[in-house]
XYZ file of C-alpha atoms in Angstrom:
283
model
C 41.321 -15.370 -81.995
C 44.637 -14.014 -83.198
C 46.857 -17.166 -84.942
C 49.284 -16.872 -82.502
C 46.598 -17.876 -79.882
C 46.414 -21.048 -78.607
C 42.605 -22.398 -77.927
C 41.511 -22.184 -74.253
C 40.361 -25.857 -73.532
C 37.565 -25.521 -70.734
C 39.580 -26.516 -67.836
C 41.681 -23.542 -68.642
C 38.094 -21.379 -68.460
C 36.909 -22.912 -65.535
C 40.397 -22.496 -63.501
C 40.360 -18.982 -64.533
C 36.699 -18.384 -63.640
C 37.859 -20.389 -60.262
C 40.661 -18.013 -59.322
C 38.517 -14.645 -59.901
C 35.538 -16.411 -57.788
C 38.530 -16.900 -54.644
C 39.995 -13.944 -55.341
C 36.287 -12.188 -54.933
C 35.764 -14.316 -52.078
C 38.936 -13.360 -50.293
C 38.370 -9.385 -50.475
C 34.913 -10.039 -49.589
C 36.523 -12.361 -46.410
C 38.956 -9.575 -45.701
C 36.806 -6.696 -45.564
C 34.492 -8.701 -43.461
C 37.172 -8.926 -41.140
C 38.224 -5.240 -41.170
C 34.865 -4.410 -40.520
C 34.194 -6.379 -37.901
C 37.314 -5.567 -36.224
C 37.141 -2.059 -36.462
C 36.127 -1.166 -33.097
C 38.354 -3.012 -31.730
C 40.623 -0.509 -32.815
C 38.155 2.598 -32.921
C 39.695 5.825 -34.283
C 37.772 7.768 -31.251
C 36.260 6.818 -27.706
C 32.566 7.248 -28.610
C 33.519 4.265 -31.350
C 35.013 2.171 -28.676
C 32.591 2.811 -26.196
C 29.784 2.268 -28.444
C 31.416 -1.349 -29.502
C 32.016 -2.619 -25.905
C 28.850 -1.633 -24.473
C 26.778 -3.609 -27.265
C 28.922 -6.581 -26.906
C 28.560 -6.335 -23.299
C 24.751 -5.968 -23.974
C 24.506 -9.033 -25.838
C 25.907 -11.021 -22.860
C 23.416 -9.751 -20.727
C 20.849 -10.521 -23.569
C 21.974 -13.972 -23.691
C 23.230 -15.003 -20.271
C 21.665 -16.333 -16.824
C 19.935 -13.398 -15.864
C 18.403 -11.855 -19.227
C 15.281 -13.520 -18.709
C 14.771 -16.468 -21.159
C 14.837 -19.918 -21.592
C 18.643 -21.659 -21.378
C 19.412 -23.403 -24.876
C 22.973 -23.667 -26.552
C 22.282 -21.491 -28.485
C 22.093 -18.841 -26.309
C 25.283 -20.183 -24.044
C 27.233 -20.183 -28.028
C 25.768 -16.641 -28.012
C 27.186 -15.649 -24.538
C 30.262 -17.377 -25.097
C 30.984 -15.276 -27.884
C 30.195 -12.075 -26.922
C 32.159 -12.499 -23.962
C 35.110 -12.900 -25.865
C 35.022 -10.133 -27.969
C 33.816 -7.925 -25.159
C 36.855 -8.537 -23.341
C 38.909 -8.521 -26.776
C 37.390 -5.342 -28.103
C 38.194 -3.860 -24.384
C 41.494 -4.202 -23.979
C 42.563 -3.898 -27.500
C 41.547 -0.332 -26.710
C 42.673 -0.079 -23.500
C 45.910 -0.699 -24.504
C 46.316 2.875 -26.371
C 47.782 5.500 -24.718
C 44.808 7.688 -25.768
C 42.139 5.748 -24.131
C 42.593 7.311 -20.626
C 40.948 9.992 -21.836
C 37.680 7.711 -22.172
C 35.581 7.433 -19.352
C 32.868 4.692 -21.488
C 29.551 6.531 -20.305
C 27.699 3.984 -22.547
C 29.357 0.991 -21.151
C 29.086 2.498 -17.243
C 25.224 2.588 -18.571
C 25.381 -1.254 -19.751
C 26.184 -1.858 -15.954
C 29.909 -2.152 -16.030
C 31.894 -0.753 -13.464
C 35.183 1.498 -13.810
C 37.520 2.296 -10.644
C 40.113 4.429 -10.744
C 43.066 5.632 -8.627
C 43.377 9.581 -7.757
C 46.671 9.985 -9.596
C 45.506 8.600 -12.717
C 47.969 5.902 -13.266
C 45.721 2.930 -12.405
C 42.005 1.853 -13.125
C 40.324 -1.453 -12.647
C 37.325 -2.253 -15.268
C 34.730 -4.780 -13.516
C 31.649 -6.798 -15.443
C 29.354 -9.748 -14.468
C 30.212 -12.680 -17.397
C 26.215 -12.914 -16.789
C 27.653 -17.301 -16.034
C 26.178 -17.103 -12.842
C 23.061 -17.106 -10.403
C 22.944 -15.671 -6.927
C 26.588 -16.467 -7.475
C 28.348 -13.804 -9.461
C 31.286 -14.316 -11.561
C 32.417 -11.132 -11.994
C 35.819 -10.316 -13.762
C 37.689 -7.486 -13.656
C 40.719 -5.768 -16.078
C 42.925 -3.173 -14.560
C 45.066 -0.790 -17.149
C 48.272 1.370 -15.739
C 51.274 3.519 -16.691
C 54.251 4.162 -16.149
C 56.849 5.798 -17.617
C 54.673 7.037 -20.776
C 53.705 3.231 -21.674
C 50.023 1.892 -20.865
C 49.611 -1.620 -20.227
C 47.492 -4.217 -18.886
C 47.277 -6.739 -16.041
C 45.281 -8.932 -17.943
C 44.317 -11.572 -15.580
C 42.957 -8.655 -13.029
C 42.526 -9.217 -9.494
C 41.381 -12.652 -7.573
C 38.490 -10.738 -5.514
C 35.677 -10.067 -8.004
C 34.212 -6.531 -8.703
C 36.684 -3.512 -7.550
C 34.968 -1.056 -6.032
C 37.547 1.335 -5.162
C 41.457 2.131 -5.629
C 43.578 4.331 -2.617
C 46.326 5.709 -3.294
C 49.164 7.067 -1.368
C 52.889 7.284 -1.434
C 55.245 5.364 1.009
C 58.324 5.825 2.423
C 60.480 2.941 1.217
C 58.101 1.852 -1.811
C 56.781 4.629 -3.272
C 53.369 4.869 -4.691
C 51.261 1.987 -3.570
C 47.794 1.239 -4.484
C 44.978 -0.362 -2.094
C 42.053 -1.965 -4.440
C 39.290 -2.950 -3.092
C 36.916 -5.596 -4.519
C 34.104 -7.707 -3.845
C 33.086 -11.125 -4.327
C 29.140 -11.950 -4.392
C 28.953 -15.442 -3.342
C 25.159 -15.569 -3.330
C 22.111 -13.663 -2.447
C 23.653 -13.255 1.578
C 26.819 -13.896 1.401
C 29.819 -11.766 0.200
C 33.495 -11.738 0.405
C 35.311 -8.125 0.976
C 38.772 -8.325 0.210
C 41.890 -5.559 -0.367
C 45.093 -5.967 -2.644
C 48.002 -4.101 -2.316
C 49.741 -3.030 -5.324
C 52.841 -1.193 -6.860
C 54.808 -0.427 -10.285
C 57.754 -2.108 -10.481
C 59.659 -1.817 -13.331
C 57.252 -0.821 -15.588
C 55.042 -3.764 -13.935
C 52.121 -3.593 -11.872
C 52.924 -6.290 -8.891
C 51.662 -7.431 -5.550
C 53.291 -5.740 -2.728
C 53.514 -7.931 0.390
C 53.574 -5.735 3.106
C 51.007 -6.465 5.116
C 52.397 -8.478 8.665
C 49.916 -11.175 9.624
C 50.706 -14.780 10.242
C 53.181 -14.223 7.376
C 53.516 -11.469 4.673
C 50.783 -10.985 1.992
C 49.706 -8.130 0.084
C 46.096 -8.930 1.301
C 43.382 -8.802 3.890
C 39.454 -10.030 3.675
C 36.179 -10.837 5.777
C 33.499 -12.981 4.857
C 30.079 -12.141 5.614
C 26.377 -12.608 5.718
C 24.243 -9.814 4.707
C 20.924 -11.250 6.913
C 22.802 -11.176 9.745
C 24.185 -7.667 9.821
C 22.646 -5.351 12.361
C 20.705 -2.821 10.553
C 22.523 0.560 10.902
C 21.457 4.482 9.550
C 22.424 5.478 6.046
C 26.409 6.638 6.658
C 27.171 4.627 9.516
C 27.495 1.010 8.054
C 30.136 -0.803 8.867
C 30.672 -3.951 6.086
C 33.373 -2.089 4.138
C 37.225 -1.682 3.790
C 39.315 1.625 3.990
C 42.563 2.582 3.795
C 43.045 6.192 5.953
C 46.177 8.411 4.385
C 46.218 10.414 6.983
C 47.004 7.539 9.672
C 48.278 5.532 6.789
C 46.150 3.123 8.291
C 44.167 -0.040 6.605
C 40.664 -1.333 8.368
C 38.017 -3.588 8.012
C 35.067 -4.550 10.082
C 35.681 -6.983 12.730
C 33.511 -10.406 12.046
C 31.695 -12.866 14.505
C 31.213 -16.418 13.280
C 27.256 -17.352 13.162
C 25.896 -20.684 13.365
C 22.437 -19.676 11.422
C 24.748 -18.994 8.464
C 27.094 -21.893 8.339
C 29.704 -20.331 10.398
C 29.747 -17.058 7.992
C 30.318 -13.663 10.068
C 28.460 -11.457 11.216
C 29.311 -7.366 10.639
C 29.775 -6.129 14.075
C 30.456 -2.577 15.101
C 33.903 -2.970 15.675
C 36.726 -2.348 13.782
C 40.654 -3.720 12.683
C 43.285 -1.553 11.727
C 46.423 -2.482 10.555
C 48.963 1.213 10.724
C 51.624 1.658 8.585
C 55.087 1.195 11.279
C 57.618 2.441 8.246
C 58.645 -1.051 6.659
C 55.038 -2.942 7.192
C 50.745 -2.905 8.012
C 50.695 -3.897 11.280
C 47.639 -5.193 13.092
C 47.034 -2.407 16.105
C 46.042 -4.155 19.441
């Protein structure tokens, strides 16, 4: 020790031994954290891909229909992966570059992607794996305009989207027709269609549909048992939008009594044509 030293009493040691243990401890901490965020913000769309669909994996793995026992362990699990499924998801979905993904390894998991012909919009649908012959599906649908990509976070009320129509409007522009469905058990399902636009910058619900007041939406309920059993290509329990006709339809629905008053799929069809300003219901 040089004279000029003063002698380090052992607190002194110990604080200093103290600081470089929390200082290891923090980098340690910190490149935990980088590593497991990474694919939230993958460099590439194999990365994201890759990320999502094992997250989405290990909801299936842990929730109501992967087979084992409940526990809360397993609902901690699920709870978990759920949320950074849907945080990995749209952290990526909300680059520019991630259009360019189509997520064949997620589509694999059993997620669904649907996506308008013009590009602009696509709905991302999953099964939180919360329910039974109830689904609780959830859904996440990304858009652009003007060069910026965003997200309607909250997604649409109906479930799974199965499909998004496109087609451009006199008046409104281009309007999109998304089509979901709700599972409400192992017979009975709820079809419904949402009409949207991009409003500055913002994807919104356009009410122009004319029924007992103005909506932006039209549904059936009905029970799968007690549809009439029809060839391959000619069944009926679906919605459509025509672009031709500019023309919206749905099946038209009898009420029956061996299913609680939920419809029957009948032959027929409603159609609600495009007059100019609104979907009106043709008689």
């Amino acid at each position: 020790m040089r004279p000029s030293e003063k002698p380090k009493t052992l607190f002194q040691t110990a604080s200093r031994k103290q600081k470089e243990q929390t200082v290891r401890k923090t980098l340690i901490f910190t490149a935990a954290i980088l590593a497991a965020s990474a694919p939230l913000y993958a460099q590439s769309c194999r990365e994201a891909d890759a990320a999502v669909a094992a997250e989405y994996r290990k909801m299936q793995e842990n929730g109501n229909y992967g087979g084992g026992e409940w526990s809360e362990a397993r609902e901690r699990h699920l709870a978990a992966a759920g949320k950074r499924f849907y945080a990995k998801l749209s952290a990526y979905l909300a680059r520019p570059e991630s259009w360019g993904c189509v997520f064949p390894r997620l589509l694999g998991a059993g997620a669904g992607i649907a996506a308008a012909a013009d590009g602009r919009v696509r709905a991302f649908s999953w099964d939180e794996q919360t329910g039974g012959t109830m689904h609780n599906d959830r859904n996440l649908l990304q858009y652009r305009s003007g060069g910026r990509t965003a997200l309607l976070a909250d997604g649409l009320s109906g479930g799974w989207v199965r499909q998004i129509a496109a087609d451009t409007l006199p008046r409104y522009g281009k309007v999109y027709f998304a089509v979901s469905r709700f599972v409400g058990s192992s017979r009975l399902y709820l079809d419904r269609v949402e009409v949207l636009h991009i409003e500055k910058g913002r994807l919104k619900p356009l009410n122009i549909i004319r029924t007992a007041r103005l909506g932006n939406t039209l549904s059936y309920e009905a029970d799968l048992m007690a549809e009439p059993s029809l060839p391959e290509g000619r069944e009926n329990n679906y919605i459509a939008y025509d672009a031709k006709t500019r023309t919206l339809s749905l099946p038209v629905v009898v009420a029956e009594k061996e299913s609680d008053g939920d419809g029957r799929v009948t032959a027929g069809r409603i159609r609600y044509r495009f007059d100019g300003l609104y979907f009106v219901r043709q008689k």
